[in-house]
Coordinates of C-alpha atoms in Angstrom, one line a residue:
M1 CA 11.8 -1.4 -15.4
N2 CA 9.8 1.8 -15.4
F3 CA 6.3 0.7 -16.6
F4 CA 5.2 4.3 -17.2
V5 CA 6.3 6.7 -19.9
L6 CA 5.6 10.4 -20.5
I7 CA 2.3 10.7 -22.2
D8 CA 1.3 13.7 -24.4
T9 CA -1.9 15.3 -23.2
K10 CA -3.0 15.6 -26.9
M11 CA -3.5 11.9 -26.9
L12 CA -6.5 12.2 -24.5
S13 CA -10.0 12.2 -26.0
P14 CA -12.4 14.9 -24.8
Q15 CA -14.0 12.2 -22.6
Q16 CA -10.7 11.3 -21.1
Q17 CA -9.9 14.9 -20.5
E18 CA -13.1 15.3 -18.6
I19 CA -12.3 12.3 -16.4
F20 CA -8.8 13.6 -15.8
K21 CA -10.1 17.0 -14.7
K22 CA -12.4 15.4 -12.2
I23 CA -9.5 13.5 -10.7
S24 CA -7.2 16.5 -10.7
D25 CA -9.9 18.3 -8.8
G26 CA -9.7 15.7 -6.1
E27 CA -12.9 13.8 -6.9
S28 CA -13.3 10.0 -6.7
V29 CA -14.0 8.5 -10.1
V30 CA -15.0 5.2 -11.7
I31 CA -13.5 4.5 -15.2
S32 CA -15.2 1.7 -17.1
G33 CA -15.7 0.5 -20.6
N34 CA -15.3 -2.6 -22.8
A35 CA -12.0 -4.5 -22.9
G36 CA -9.4 -2.5 -24.9
T37 CA -11.0 0.9 -24.5
G38 CA -8.1 2.6 -22.7
K39 CA -8.7 2.0 -19.0
S40 CA -5.1 1.0 -18.4
F41 CA -4.0 3.9 -20.5
M42 CA -5.8 6.3 -18.2
I43 CA -4.1 4.7 -15.2
K44 CA -0.7 5.3 -16.8
Y45 CA -1.6 8.9 -17.5
I46 CA -2.8 9.5 -14.0
V47 CA 0.4 8.1 -12.4
D48 CA 2.7 9.8 -14.9
T49 CA 1.2 13.2 -14.3
L50 CA -0.3 13.4 -10.8
G51 CA 2.3 11.1 -9.4
K52 CA 4.8 13.9 -9.5
E53 CA 3.0 15.8 -6.7
K54 CA 0.8 13.2 -5.0
M55 CA 1.3 9.8 -3.4
I56 CA -0.5 7.3 -5.5
G57 CA -1.4 3.8 -4.4
L58 CA -1.5 1.6 -7.6
T59 CA -3.4 -1.6 -6.9
A60 CA -5.6 -4.2 -8.6
M61 CA -7.9 -7.0 -7.4
T62 CA -5.6 -9.9 -8.7
G63 CA -1.9 -10.5 -8.8
M64 CA -1.8 -10.7 -12.6
A65 CA -3.8 -7.5 -13.1
S66 CA -1.5 -5.7 -10.6
V67 CA 1.6 -6.8 -12.6
L68 CA 0.1 -5.6 -15.8
I69 CA -0.2 -2.0 -14.4
G70 CA 3.0 -2.1 -12.5
G71 CA 1.4 -2.1 -9.0
T72 CA 0.4 -4.5 -6.3
T73 CA -2.8 -6.2 -5.1
I74 CA -5.0 -4.1 -2.9
H75 CA -4.9 -6.9 -0.4
S76 CA -1.1 -6.5 -0.1
F77 CA -1.2 -2.7 -0.2
C78 CA -3.6 -2.6 2.7
G79 CA -2.1 -5.5 4.6
V80 CA -5.3 -7.5 4.8
G81 CA -4.3 -10.8 3.1
I82 CA -7.4 -12.7 2.0
L83 CA -9.5 -10.6 4.3
D84 CA -10.4 -13.5 6.5
R85 CA -10.2 -11.8 9.9
T86 CA -12.6 -9.4 11.7
L87 CA -12.9 -5.6 11.0
H88 CA -11.6 -4.9 14.5
H89 CA -8.5 -7.1 13.9
Y90 CA -7.4 -5.2 10.9
I91 CA -8.1 -1.7 12.4
Y92 CA -6.1 -2.6 15.5
K93 CA -3.2 -4.1 13.5
L94 CA -3.0 -1.3 10.9
S95 CA -3.3 1.5 13.4
R96 CA 0.1 0.7 14.9
T97 CA 2.6 3.4 14.0
N98 CA 5.2 0.9 12.9
N99 CA 2.9 -1.1 10.6
P100 CA 4.1 -0.6 6.9
A101 CA 0.6 -1.2 5.4
G102 CA -0.9 1.2 7.9
Q103 CA 1.6 3.8 7.0
R104 CA 0.8 3.4 3.3
I105 CA -2.9 3.9 4.1
R106 CA -2.3 7.0 6.1
T107 CA 0.0 8.7 3.6
V108 CA -1.5 7.8 0.2
D109 CA -3.4 10.6 -1.6
I110 CA -5.0 8.7 -4.5
L111 CA -5.9 4.9 -4.3
I112 CA -6.3 3.3 -7.7
V113 CA -8.0 -0.1 -7.9
D114 CA -8.0 -1.9 -11.2
E115 CA -10.5 -4.6 -12.0
F116 CA -12.7 -3.0 -9.3
S117 CA -15.8 -5.0 -10.2
M118 CA -14.2 -8.2 -8.9
Q119 CA -14.8 -6.7 -5.4
S120 CA -17.9 -8.1 -3.7
K121 CA -20.2 -5.9 -1.8
Y122 CA -18.7 -7.3 1.4
F123 CA -15.1 -6.8 0.4
F124 CA -15.8 -3.2 -0.7
E125 CA -17.5 -2.3 2.5
M126 CA -14.8 -3.9 4.6
I127 CA -11.8 -2.4 2.8
T128 CA -13.3 1.1 2.7
E129 CA -14.2 0.9 6.4
I130 CA -10.7 -0.2 7.3
I131 CA -9.2 2.6 5.3
E132 CA -11.5 5.2 6.9
K133 CA -10.8 4.0 10.4
V134 CA -7.1 3.8 10.0
R135 CA -6.6 6.9 8.0
K136 CA -9.1 9.2 10.0
R137 CA -9.4 11.5 7.0
P138 CA -10.9 11.4 3.5
I139 CA -9.2 9.5 0.6
Q140 CA -9.6 9.8 -3.1
Y141 CA -10.4 6.7 -5.1
V142 CA -10.0 5.9 -8.8
F143 CA -11.7 2.6 -9.7
C144 CA -11.0 1.0 -13.1
G145 CA -12.6 -2.0 -14.7
D146 CA -15.4 -3.6 -16.6
P147 CA -18.3 -5.2 -14.6
K148 CA -19.4 -7.1 -17.7
Q149 CA -16.2 -9.3 -17.3
L150 CA -15.8 -11.8 -14.5
P151 CA -18.1 -11.4 -11.4
P152 CA -16.9 -10.6 -7.8
V153 CA -14.6 -12.9 -5.9
S154 CA -16.0 -13.9 -2.5
N155 CA -14.6 -15.7 0.6
S156 CA -16.0 -17.9 3.3
L157 CA -16.6 -15.1 5.7
E158 CA -19.0 -13.2 3.5
R159 CA -22.6 -13.2 4.3
D160 CA -24.7 -15.3 1.9
D161 CA -26.6 -12.4 0.5
D162 CA -23.4 -10.5 -0.2
K163 CA -21.4 -13.3 -1.9
K164 CA -22.5 -12.6 -5.4
K165 CA -23.3 -8.9 -5.1
F166 CA -21.2 -6.4 -6.9
C167 CA -19.5 -3.6 -5.0
F168 CA -21.7 -1.0 -6.8
E169 CA -24.7 -2.6 -5.1
S170 CA -23.5 -1.2 -1.8
P171 CA -25.1 2.2 -0.7
K172 CA -21.5 3.2 0.2
F173 CA -20.5 3.1 -3.5
E174 CA -22.9 5.9 -4.5
E175 CA -21.8 7.8 -1.3
I176 CA -18.2 7.7 -2.5
F177 CA -18.6 8.1 -6.3
G178 CA -22.0 9.8 -6.8
N179 CA -22.4 10.2 -10.6
N180 CA -18.7 10.2 -11.4
V181 CA -18.9 6.9 -13.3
F182 CA -17.6 7.2 -16.9
I183 CA -17.8 4.6 -19.7
L184 CA -15.1 4.8 -22.3
N185 CA -16.4 3.9 -25.7
K186 CA -13.6 3.8 -28.2
N187 CA -11.8 0.4 -28.6
F188 CA -8.0 0.5 -29.2
R189 CA -7.1 -3.2 -28.7
Q190 CA -8.8 -5.2 -31.5
G191 CA -6.9 -4.6 -34.7
D192 CA -10.0 -4.6 -37.0
S193 CA -13.3 -2.8 -36.6
K194 CA -15.3 -6.0 -37.4
Y195 CA -13.9 -7.9 -34.4
S196 CA -14.3 -4.8 -32.2
K197 CA -18.0 -4.7 -33.0
M198 CA -18.4 -8.4 -32.4
I199 CA -16.8 -8.0 -28.9
E200 CA -19.2 -5.2 -28.1
E201 CA -22.2 -7.4 -29.0
I202 CA -20.8 -10.3 -26.9
S203 CA -20.2 -8.0 -23.9
V204 CA -23.9 -7.2 -23.6
G205 CA -25.3 -10.6 -24.9
L206 CA -26.9 -9.1 -28.0
V207 CA -25.2 -11.3 -30.6
T208 CA -26.3 -11.0 -34.2
E209 CA -26.5 -13.9 -36.6
D210 CA -23.5 -12.4 -38.6
T211 CA -21.3 -12.6 -35.5
L212 CA -22.3 -16.1 -34.7
N213 CA -21.6 -17.2 -38.3
T214 CA -18.2 -15.5 -38.1
L215 CA -17.4 -17.3 -34.8
K216 CA -18.3 -20.6 -36.4
T217 CA -15.7 -20.1 -39.1
K218 CA -13.1 -20.0 -36.2
I219 CA -13.9 -23.5 -35.0
A220 CA -10.8 -25.7 -35.5
K221 CA -9.0 -28.8 -34.1
R222 CA -7.0 -28.3 -31.0
N223 CA -3.7 -26.6 -31.8
M224 CA -0.7 -27.8 -29.9
N225 CA 1.8 -25.2 -31.1
N226 CA 3.8 -23.4 -28.4
D227 CA 2.9 -19.9 -29.7
I228 CA -0.8 -20.2 -29.0
V229 CA -2.4 -19.8 -25.5
H230 CA -5.2 -22.2 -24.6
L231 CA -7.9 -20.8 -22.4
Y232 CA -10.3 -23.0 -20.2
G233 CA -13.1 -22.2 -17.8
K234 CA -12.0 -24.6 -15.1
N235 CA -8.7 -25.2 -13.2
E236 CA -9.1 -29.0 -13.7
E237 CA -9.1 -28.6 -17.5
V238 CA -6.0 -26.4 -17.4
Y239 CA -4.3 -29.0 -15.2
E240 CA -5.3 -31.9 -17.6
H241 CA -4.0 -29.9 -20.7
N242 CA -0.7 -29.0 -19.0
S243 CA -0.2 -32.5 -17.7
Y244 CA -0.7 -34.0 -21.2
R245 CA 1.8 -31.6 -22.8
F246 CA 4.2 -32.2 -19.9
A247 CA 4.1 -36.0 -20.4
K248 CA 4.9 -35.7 -24.1
I249 CA 8.4 -34.3 -23.3
D250 CA 11.0 -37.0 -23.2
E251 CA 13.2 -35.5 -20.4
P252 CA 13.7 -36.4 -16.7
I253 CA 11.4 -34.7 -14.2
R254 CA 12.9 -32.3 -11.6
E255 CA 10.7 -31.8 -8.5
Y256 CA 11.1 -28.9 -6.1
K257 CA 9.2 -29.1 -2.8
Y258 CA 8.1 -26.1 -0.7
E259 CA 9.6 -25.4 2.7
D260 CA 7.7 -23.7 5.5
S261 CA 9.3 -21.9 8.4
F262 CA 8.5 -19.7 11.4
V263 CA 10.6 -16.6 12.3
Q264 CA 9.8 -15.4 15.8
D265 CA 9.5 -11.6 16.3
E266 CA 12.7 -10.4 18.1
K267 CA 10.6 -8.3 20.5
I268 CA 8.7 -11.3 21.7
S269 CA 10.4 -13.3 24.5
Y270 CA 8.0 -16.2 24.6
V271 CA 5.7 -17.8 22.0
N272 CA 3.1 -20.4 22.7
E273 CA 3.6 -23.5 20.6
M274 CA -0.1 -23.7 20.0
E275 CA -0.1 -20.2 18.4
V276 CA 2.7 -21.2 16.1
E277 CA 0.9 -24.3 15.0
K278 CA -2.2 -22.3 14.2
L279 CA -0.2 -19.8 12.3
M280 CA 1.6 -22.4 10.2
D281 CA -1.7 -24.2 9.6
R282 CA -3.1 -21.0 8.3
L283 CA -0.1 -20.6 6.0
V284 CA -0.6 -24.0 4.5
R285 CA -4.4 -23.7 4.1
N286 CA -4.3 -20.3 2.5
S287 CA -1.3 -20.8 0.2
R288 CA -2.0 -20.9 -3.5
F289 CA 1.1 -23.1 -3.8
Q290 CA -0.2 -26.5 -2.8
T291 CA 1.7 -29.0 -5.0
P292 CA 5.5 -29.3 -5.5
T293 CA 6.9 -27.6 -8.6
S294 CA 7.7 -30.2 -11.3
V295 CA 9.5 -29.2 -14.5
K296 CA 11.4 -30.8 -17.4
K297 CA 13.9 -29.4 -19.8
K298 CA 12.0 -27.9 -22.8
S299 CA 8.8 -27.5 -20.7
F300 CA 6.8 -24.2 -21.2
V301 CA 6.5 -22.5 -17.8
M302 CA 5.1 -19.4 -16.1
C303 CA 6.6 -17.3 -13.4
L304 CA 4.1 -17.2 -10.4
T305 CA 5.6 -14.3 -8.4
N306 CA 7.5 -11.1 -9.1
V307 CA 11.1 -12.3 -9.0
D308 CA 12.8 -9.5 -10.9
Q309 CA 10.6 -6.6 -11.9
E310 CA 13.4 -4.6 -13.3
K311 CA 14.2 -7.2 -15.9
G312 CA 10.5 -8.0 -16.5
W313 CA 10.4 -11.4 -14.7
V314 CA 7.0 -11.0 -13.0
N315 CA 3.9 -13.0 -12.2
G316 CA 2.7 -14.2 -15.6
T317 CA 6.0 -14.1 -17.5
T318 CA 6.4 -17.3 -19.6
G319 CA 9.4 -19.1 -21.0
Y320 CA 11.2 -22.5 -21.5
V321 CA 13.3 -24.5 -19.1
V322 CA 16.7 -24.9 -20.8
D323 CA 19.1 -26.0 -18.0
Y324 CA 19.7 -26.6 -14.3
P325 CA 22.8 -24.6 -13.2
G326 CA 23.2 -25.1 -9.5
G327 CA 20.3 -27.6 -9.6
Y328 CA 17.6 -25.1 -10.2
P329 CA 15.6 -24.3 -13.4
L330 CA 17.1 -21.8 -15.9
V331 CA 14.2 -20.3 -17.9
C332 CA 14.4 -18.4 -21.2
R333 CA 11.5 -16.3 -22.3
D334 CA 12.7 -16.0 -25.9
M335 CA 11.8 -19.0 -28.1
K336 CA 14.7 -18.6 -30.5
K337 CA 17.2 -18.1 -27.7
S338 CA 15.8 -21.2 -26.0
A339 CA 16.2 -23.4 -29.0
E340 CA 19.8 -22.1 -29.6
Y341 CA 20.8 -22.7 -26.0
L342 CA 19.5 -26.2 -26.0
K343 CA 21.1 -26.9 -29.4
L344 CA 24.5 -25.5 -28.7
K345 CA 24.5 -26.5 -25.0
K346 CA 25.7 -23.1 -23.8
T347 CA 26.8 -22.6 -20.2
Y348 CA 25.0 -20.3 -17.8
D349 CA 28.0 -18.5 -16.3
M350 CA 29.7 -17.7 -19.5
D351 CA 26.9 -17.0 -21.9
V352 CA 23.6 -16.0 -20.4
S353 CA 24.0 -14.9 -16.8
V354 CA 23.7 -11.3 -17.8
D355 CA 21.1 -11.8 -20.5
K356 CA 17.7 -10.4 -19.3
D357 CA 15.8 -13.0 -21.3
F358 CA 17.2 -15.7 -19.0
H359 CA 16.4 -16.1 -15.3
L360 CA 17.6 -18.7 -12.8
F361 CA 14.7 -19.8 -10.5
S362 CA 16.2 -20.5 -7.1
P363 CA 13.9 -20.8 -4.1
S364 CA 12.2 -17.5 -3.1
T365 CA 9.4 -16.4 -0.7
L366 CA 6.0 -17.5 -2.1
D367 CA 3.8 -16.8 0.9
L368 CA 4.3 -14.6 4.0
I369 CA 2.0 -14.0 6.9
E370 CA 3.1 -11.5 9.5
T371 CA 1.6 -11.5 13.0
R372 CA 2.5 -10.0 16.4
I373 CA 4.5 -13.2 17.3
G374 CA 6.4 -13.4 14.1
K375 CA 6.4 -14.5 10.4
A376 CA 5.2 -17.7 8.8
I377 CA 7.1 -18.1 5.5
R378 CA 6.7 -20.6 2.6
T379 CA 9.6 -20.7 0.1
G380 CA 10.0 -22.6 -3.1
V381 CA 10.6 -22.4 -6.9
P382 CA 7.8 -20.1 -8.2
L383 CA 7.1 -21.9 -11.5
G384 CA 4.0 -23.5 -13.1
L385 CA 3.2 -25.1 -16.4
A386 CA 1.9 -22.6 -18.9
W387 CA 0.6 -24.2 -22.1
A388 CA -2.9 -23.5 -20.8
R389 CA -4.5 -21.1 -18.3
T390 CA -8.0 -20.3 -17.0
V391 CA -10.1 -17.5 -18.4
H392 CA -9.9 -15.9 -14.9
K393 CA -6.1 -15.7 -14.9
S394 CA -6.1 -14.3 -18.4
Q395 CA -8.1 -11.3 -17.4
G396 CA -6.2 -8.1 -18.2
S397 CA -3.8 -9.9 -20.7
E398 CA -3.8 -9.8 -24.4
F399 CA -2.4 -12.4 -26.9
D400 CA -1.6 -12.7 -30.6
K401 CA -3.1 -16.2 -30.8
V402 CA -5.7 -17.9 -28.5
F403 CA -7.4 -21.2 -28.6
I404 CA -10.6 -21.2 -26.5
C405 CA -12.2 -24.5 -25.3
G406 CA -15.7 -23.3 -25.9
S407 CA -17.4 -26.2 -24.0
S408 CA -15.8 -25.1 -20.7
V409 CA -16.7 -21.4 -21.1
Q410 CA -20.1 -21.4 -19.4
N411 CA -20.3 -18.7 -16.6
S412 CA -21.2 -15.1 -16.6
G413 CA -18.7 -12.9 -18.5
Q414 CA -16.3 -15.8 -19.4
A415 CA -17.0 -15.8 -23.1
Y416 CA -16.6 -12.0 -23.2
V417 CA -13.3 -12.1 -21.3
A418 CA -11.9 -15.0 -23.3
L419 CA -12.8 -13.7 -26.7
S420 CA -11.5 -10.2 -25.9
R421 CA -8.0 -11.6 -24.9
V422 CA -7.0 -12.0 -28.6
K423 CA -5.9 -8.9 -30.5
T424 CA -7.5 -9.8 -33.9
L425 CA -10.1 -12.2 -35.3
E426 CA -7.3 -13.8 -37.3
G427 CA -5.6 -15.0 -34.1
L428 CA -8.7 -16.6 -32.7
Q429 CA -9.5 -20.4 -32.7
L430 CA -12.4 -22.2 -31.0
S431 CA -13.1 -25.8 -30.1
C432 CA -16.8 -24.9 -30.4
L433 CA -19.0 -21.9 -29.8
P434 CA -18.9 -20.7 -26.2
R435 CA -22.0 -20.1 -24.1
I436 CA -22.4 -16.4 -23.9
V437 CA -23.8 -15.3 -20.5
V438 CA -24.0 -11.8 -19.2
N439 CA -24.8 -10.3 -15.8
N440 CA -27.9 -8.1 -16.0
K441 CA -27.0 -6.2 -12.9
A442 CA -23.7 -5.2 -14.5
I443 CA -25.5 -4.2 -17.7
E444 CA -28.0 -2.1 -15.8
F445 CA -25.3 -0.3 -13.8
L446 CA -23.4 0.6 -16.9
E447 CA -26.5 1.7 -18.9
K448 CA -27.3 4.2 -16.1
F449 CA -24.1 6.1 -17.0
S450 CA -23.6 5.2 -20.6
K451 CA -24.8 8.5 -22.0
K452 CA -22.2 10.6 -20.1

């Protein structure tokens, strides 16, 4: 599936044309703006045009965001995993001539990073230092994202004073980008101007009485229809909601456990058992797949990895379990086809094996850690229940209908992200009014460049 299509230059606004000229001239640029202002459109345009002559690294800070733009995570592109090792470790590993990630770093011309503001100061300084040391020559960056959305993601190695700092608080940020920070200001996502204006108010925390009154009219009882996405602020609440919906289905449970294995590098003649144990322990501790996959026929599920990008079965694709040919879940992403399959009891081989709306989820690689001694691999069925998801995992997506559990939306940027996931005011439902919290540092950073 080719995510990008040819885009007419006449579709660019004067502001977008200015941004594109800067990038064409080889300058590093930051593209920001509210949700729905065309940041992803600019990424498409850059790849579609400059990608013909230059090598472009298309990345994002999260797996879901990378899927939405047709790229990969910056962690995967640069071969740094969760960035839990020392700077020296990564420079040494990536400087090897046969390291694939190191080769990508050395050959890429433009590195695009979507949802850039989810980088902490520590992550940003580490990743740019790694790239500089491995590459040994300048690189052009294009950062896209909205700092007013969710704050930076941190890890246990980060210094306490850098855990909550944005990447733009680093002196290195200004060194790389200077004044090339552009704020897109026209909203294309929300289908009505009233809701677009409401989202703008919420993004900066200056909410009028009219907006609050309008939001109050969207308060409703919990909707359990399958065509509406439920958003929560915490993983525990998502688990509780999905477990409740799962228990209501009167079908037998199928459970698929994960399998971990070690494959020794063929160039290594001897491996210390202690090293292997440490590697496998690291695989288990860092894996985002911690509980077995449990499904039932008719359950609403989400694909958790990219299993077939050409047919659109990627991280975030949702569908319904309709059968178990060969003992593994067959998922259909079309509601009508799912109902028809279940009603007529079609057979996989004869009827739907070539239909792109169906996919058979046999075990595949879920996690992979490569080291000098070999590979640690976790395999399993990459499915999870999908009736509800966190606000964090919804970032970058848009839906026709959304039910937001307002009481669990409490943190900085959560209300803005959650409310801007739905295309129109008509498709919005709330359990109660969410707590609207903004990050003043993000607001100050954007105000500095808002008049450009």
